[in-house]
JSON list of C-alpha atoms in Angstrom, two decimals:
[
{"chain": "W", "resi": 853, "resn": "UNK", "atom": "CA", "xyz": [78.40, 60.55, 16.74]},
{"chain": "W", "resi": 854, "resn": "UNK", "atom": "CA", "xyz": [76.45, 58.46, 14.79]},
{"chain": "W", "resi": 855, "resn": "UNK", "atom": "CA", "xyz": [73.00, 57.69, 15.50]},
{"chain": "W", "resi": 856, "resn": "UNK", "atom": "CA", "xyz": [71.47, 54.37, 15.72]},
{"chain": "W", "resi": 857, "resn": "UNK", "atom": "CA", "xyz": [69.05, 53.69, 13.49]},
{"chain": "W", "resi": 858, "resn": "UNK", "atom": "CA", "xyz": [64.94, 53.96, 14.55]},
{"chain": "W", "resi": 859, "resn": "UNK", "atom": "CA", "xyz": [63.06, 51.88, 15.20]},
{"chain": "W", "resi": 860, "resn": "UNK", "atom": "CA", "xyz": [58.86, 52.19, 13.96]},
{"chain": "W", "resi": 861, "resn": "UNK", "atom": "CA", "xyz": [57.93, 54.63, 16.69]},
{"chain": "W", "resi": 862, "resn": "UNK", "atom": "CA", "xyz": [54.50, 53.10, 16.42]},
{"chain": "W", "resi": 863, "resn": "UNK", "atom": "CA", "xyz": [52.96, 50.85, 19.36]},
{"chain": "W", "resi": 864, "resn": "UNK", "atom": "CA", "xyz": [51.62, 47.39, 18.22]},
{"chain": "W", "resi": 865, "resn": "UNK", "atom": "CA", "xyz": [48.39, 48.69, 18.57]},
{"chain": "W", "resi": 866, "resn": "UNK", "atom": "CA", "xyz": [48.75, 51.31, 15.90]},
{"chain": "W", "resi": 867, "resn": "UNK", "atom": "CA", "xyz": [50.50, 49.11, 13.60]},
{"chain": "W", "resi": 868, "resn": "UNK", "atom": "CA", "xyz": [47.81, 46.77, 13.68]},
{"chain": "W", "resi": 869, "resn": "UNK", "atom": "CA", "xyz": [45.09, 49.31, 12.98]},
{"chain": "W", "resi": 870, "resn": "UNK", "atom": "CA", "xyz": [46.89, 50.63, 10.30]},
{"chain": "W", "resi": 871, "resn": "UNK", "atom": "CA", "xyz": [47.33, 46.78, 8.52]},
{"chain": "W", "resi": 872, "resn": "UNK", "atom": "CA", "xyz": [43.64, 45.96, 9.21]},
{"chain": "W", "resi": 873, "resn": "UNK", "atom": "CA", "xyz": [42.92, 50.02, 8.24]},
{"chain": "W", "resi": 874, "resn": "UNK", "atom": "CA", "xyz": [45.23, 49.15, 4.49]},
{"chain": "W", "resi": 875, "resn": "UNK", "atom": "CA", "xyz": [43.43, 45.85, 3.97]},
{"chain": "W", "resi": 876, "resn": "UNK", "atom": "CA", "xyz": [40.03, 46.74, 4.83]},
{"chain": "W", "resi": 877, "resn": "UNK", "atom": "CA", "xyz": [38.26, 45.94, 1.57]},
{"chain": "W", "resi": 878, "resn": "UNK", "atom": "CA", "xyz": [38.99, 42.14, 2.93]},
{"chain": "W", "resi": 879, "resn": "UNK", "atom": "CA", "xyz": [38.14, 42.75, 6.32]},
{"chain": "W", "resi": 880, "resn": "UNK", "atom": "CA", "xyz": [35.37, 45.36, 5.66]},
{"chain": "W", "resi": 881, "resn": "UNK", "atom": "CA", "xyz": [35.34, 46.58, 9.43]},
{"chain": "W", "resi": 882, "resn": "UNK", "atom": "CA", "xyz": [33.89, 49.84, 10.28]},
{"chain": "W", "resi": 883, "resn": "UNK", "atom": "CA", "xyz": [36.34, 52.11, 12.60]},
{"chain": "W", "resi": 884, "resn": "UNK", "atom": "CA", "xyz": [34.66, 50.85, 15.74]},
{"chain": "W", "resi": 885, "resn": "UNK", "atom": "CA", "xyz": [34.89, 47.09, 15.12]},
{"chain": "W", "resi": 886, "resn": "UNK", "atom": "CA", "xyz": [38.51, 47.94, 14.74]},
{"chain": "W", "resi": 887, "resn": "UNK", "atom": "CA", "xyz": [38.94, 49.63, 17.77]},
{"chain": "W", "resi": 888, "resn": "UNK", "atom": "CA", "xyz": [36.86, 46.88, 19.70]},
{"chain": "W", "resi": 889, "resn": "UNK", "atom": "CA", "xyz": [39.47, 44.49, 18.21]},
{"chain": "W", "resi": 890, "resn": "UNK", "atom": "CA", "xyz": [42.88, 45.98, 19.51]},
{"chain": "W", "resi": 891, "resn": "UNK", "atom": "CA", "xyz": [41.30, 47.07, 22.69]},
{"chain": "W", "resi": 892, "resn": "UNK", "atom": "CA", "xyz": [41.44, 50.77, 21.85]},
{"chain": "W", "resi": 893, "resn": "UNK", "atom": "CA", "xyz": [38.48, 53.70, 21.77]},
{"chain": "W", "resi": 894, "resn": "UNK", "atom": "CA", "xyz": [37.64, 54.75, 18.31]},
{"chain": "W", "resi": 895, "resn": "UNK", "atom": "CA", "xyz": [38.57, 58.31, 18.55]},
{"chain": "W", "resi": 896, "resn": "UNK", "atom": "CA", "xyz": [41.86, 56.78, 19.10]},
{"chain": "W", "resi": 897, "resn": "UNK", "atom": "CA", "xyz": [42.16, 55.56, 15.82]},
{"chain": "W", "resi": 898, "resn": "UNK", "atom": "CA", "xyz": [40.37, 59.13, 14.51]},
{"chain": "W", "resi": 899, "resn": "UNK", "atom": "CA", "xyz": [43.47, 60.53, 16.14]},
{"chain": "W", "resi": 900, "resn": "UNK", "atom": "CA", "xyz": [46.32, 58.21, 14.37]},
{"chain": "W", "resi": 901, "resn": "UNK", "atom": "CA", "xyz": [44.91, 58.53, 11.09]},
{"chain": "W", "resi": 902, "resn": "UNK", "atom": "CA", "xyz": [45.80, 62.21, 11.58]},
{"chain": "W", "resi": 903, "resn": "UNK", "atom": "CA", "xyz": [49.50, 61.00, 12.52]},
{"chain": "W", "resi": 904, "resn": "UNK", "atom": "CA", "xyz": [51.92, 61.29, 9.46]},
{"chain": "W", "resi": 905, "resn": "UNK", "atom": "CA", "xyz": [53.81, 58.17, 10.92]},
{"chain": "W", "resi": 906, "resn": "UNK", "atom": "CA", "xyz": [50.77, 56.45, 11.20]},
{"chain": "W", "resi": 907, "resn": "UNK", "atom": "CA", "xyz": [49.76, 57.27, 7.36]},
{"chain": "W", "resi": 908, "resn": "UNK", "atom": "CA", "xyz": [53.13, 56.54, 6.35]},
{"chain": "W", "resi": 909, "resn": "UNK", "atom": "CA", "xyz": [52.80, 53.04, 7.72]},
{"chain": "W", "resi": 910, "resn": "UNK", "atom": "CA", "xyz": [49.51, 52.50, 6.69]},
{"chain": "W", "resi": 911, "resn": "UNK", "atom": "CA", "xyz": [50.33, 53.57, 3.11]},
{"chain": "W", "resi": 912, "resn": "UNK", "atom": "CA", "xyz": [53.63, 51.08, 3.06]},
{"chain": "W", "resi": 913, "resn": "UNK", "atom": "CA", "xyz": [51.39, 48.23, 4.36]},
{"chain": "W", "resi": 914, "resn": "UNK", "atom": "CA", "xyz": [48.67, 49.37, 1.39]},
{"chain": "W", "resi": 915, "resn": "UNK", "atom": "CA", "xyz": [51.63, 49.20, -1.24]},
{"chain": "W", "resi": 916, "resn": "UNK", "atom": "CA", "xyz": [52.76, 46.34, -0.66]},
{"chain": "W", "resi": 917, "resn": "UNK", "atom": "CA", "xyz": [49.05, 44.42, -0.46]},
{"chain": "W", "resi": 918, "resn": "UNK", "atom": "CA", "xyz": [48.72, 46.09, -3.98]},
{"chain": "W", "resi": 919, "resn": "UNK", "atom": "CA", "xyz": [52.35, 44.01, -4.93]},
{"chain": "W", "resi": 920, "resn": "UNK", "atom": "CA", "xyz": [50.53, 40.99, -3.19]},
{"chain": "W", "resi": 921, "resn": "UNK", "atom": "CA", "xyz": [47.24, 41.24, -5.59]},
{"chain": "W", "resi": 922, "resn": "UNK", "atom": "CA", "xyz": [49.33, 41.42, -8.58]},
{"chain": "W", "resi": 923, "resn": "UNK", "atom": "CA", "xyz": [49.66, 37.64, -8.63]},
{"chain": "W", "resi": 924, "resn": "UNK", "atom": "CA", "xyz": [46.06, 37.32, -8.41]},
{"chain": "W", "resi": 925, "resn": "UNK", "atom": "CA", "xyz": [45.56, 39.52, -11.21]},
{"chain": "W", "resi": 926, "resn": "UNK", "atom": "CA", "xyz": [47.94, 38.10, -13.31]},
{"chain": "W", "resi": 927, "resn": "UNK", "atom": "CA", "xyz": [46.46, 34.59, -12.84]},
{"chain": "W", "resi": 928, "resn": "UNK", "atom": "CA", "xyz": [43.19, 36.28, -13.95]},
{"chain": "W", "resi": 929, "resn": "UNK", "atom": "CA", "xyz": [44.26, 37.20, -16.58]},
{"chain": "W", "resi": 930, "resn": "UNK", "atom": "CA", "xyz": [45.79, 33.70, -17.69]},
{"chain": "W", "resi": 931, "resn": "UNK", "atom": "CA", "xyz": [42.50, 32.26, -16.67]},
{"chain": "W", "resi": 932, "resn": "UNK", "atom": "CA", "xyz": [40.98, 34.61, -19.11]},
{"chain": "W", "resi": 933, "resn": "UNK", "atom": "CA", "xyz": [43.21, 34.13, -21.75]},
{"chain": "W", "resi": 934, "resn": "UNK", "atom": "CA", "xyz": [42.80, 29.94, -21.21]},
{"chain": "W", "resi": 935, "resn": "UNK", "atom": "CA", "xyz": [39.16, 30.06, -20.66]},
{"chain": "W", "resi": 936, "resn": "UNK", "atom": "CA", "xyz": [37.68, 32.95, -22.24]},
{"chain": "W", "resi": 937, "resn": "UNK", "atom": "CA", "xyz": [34.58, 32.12, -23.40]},
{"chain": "W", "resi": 938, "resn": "UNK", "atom": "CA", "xyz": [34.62, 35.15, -25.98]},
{"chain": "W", "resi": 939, "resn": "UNK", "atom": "CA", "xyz": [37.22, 35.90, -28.39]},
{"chain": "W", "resi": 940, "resn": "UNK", "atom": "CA", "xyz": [36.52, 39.58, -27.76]},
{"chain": "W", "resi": 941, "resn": "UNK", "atom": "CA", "xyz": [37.66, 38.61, -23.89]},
{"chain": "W", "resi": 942, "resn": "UNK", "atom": "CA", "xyz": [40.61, 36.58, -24.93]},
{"chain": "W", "resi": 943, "resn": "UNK", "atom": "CA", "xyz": [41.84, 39.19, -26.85]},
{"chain": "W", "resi": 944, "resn": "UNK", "atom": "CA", "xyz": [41.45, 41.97, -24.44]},
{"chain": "W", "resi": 945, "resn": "UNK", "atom": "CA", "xyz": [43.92, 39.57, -22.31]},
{"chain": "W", "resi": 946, "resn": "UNK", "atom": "CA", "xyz": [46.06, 39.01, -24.49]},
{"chain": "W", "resi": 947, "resn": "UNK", "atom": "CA", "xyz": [46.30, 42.65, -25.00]},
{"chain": "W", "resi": 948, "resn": "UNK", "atom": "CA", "xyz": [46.61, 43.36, -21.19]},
{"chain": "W", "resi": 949, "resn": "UNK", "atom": "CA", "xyz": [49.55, 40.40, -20.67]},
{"chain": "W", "resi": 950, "resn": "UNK", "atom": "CA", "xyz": [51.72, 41.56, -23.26]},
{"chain": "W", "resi": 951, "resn": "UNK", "atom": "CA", "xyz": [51.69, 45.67, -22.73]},
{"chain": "W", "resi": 952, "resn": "UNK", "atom": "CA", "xyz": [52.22, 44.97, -19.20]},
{"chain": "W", "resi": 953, "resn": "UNK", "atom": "CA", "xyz": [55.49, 42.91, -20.70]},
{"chain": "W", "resi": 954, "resn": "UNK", "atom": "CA", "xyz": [56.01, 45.51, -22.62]},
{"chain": "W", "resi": 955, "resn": "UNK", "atom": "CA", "xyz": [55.76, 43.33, -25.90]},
{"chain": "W", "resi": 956, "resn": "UNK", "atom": "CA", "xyz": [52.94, 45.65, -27.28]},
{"chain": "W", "resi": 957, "resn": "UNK", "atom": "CA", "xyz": [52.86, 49.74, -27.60]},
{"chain": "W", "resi": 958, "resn": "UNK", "atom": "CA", "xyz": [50.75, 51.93, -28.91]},
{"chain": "W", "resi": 959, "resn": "UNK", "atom": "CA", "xyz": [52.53, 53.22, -31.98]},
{"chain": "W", "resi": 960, "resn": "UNK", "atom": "CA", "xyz": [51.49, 56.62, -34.34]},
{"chain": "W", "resi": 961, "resn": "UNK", "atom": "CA", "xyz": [53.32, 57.57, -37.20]},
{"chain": "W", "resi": 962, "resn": "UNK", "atom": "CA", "xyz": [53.24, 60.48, -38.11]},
{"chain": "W", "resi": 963, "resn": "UNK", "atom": "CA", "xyz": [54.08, 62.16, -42.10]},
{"chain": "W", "resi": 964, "resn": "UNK", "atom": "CA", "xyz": [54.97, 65.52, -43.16]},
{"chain": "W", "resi": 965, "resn": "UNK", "atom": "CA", "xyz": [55.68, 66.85, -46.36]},
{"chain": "W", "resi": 966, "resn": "UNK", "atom": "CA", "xyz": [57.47, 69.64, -46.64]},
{"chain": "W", "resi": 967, "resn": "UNK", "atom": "CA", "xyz": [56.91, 71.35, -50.31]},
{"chain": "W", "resi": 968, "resn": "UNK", "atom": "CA", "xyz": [60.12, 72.96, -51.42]},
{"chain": "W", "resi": 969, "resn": "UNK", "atom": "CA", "xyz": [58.94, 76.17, -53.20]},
{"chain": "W", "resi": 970, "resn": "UNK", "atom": "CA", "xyz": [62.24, 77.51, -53.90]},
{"chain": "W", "resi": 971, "resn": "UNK", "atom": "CA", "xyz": [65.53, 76.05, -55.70]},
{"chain": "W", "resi": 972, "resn": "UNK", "atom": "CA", "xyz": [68.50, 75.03, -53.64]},
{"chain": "W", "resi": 973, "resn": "UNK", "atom": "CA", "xyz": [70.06, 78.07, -56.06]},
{"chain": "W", "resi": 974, "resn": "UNK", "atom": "CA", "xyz": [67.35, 80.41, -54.97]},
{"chain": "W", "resi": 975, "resn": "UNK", "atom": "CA", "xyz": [67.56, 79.95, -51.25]},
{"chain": "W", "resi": 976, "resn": "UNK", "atom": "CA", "xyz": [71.76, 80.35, -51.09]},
{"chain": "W", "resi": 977, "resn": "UNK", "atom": "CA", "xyz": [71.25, 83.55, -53.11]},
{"chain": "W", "resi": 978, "resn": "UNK", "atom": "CA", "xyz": [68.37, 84.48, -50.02]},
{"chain": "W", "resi": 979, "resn": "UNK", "atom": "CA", "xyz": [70.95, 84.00, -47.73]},
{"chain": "W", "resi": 980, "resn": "UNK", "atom": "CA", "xyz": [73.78, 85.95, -49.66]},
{"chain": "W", "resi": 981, "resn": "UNK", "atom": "CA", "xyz": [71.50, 88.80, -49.48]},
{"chain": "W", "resi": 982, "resn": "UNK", "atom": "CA", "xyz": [70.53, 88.71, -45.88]},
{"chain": "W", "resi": 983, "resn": "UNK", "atom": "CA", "xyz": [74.28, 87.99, -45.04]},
{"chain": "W", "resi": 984, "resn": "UNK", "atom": "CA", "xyz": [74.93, 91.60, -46.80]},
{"chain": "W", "resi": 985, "resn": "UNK", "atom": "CA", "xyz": [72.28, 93.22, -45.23]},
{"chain": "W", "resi": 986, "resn": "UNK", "atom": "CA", "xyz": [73.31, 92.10, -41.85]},
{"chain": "W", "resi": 987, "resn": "UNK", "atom": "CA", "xyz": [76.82, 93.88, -42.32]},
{"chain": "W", "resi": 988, "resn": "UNK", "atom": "CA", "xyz": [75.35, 96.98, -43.88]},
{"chain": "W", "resi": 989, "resn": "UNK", "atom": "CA", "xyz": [73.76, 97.45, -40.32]}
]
């Protein structure tokens, strides 16, 4: 029998604490202003933070307001890159913009010499005389 699939086992409640909880460095609200704000005691929310569900959610919601900033960043950076008023910043964005388009990479080359010390003819009669060694063994 196949089973259905489930739903977030998490009441509103906790999914809202987690949201504001992932987003916090917008809201900047300490763990009982939270609380006070879905109706809940504080050591409530002490006790869901310690819920893997609960940190689960929390860390999806905190992924995906990381996708969210990514505009803003990006705009940033074209701001930057428009109205820079150093080169030294403008080129730092310009930088930034095109390894993140993968249009720049760091690149090291890297030489080495090998100095033959022997003759081709030298090094097949080496090998004659290992190869006759090995079957006098």
């Amino acid at each position: 029998m196949s089973q259905l699939p489930r739903k977030n086992p998490l009441t509103l409640s906790q999914r809202r604490c987690a949201e504001i909880l992932a987003t916090n460095d917008v809201h900047k609200m300490t763990i009982a202003q939270i609380a006070n704000e879905i109706g809940v005691d504080p050591r409530t929310i002490y006790r869901w933070k310690k819920d893997p569900e609960f940190i689960a959610y929390q860390n999806s919601i905190a992924e995906q307001a990381m996708e969210d900033f990514l505009a803003e960043t990006y705009t940033t950076l074209k701001q930057l890159l428009r109205e820079g008023r150093s080169e030294k910043t403008k080129l730092e964005a310009i930088k930034l913009v095109l390894q993140n388009r993968g249009k720049l990479v760091d690149k090291q080359e890297h030489v080495h010499e090998m100095k033959q010390t022997e003759t081709q003819e030298e090094r097949e009669r080496r090998i004659i005389e290992m190869e006759k060694r090995l079957l006098e063994d």
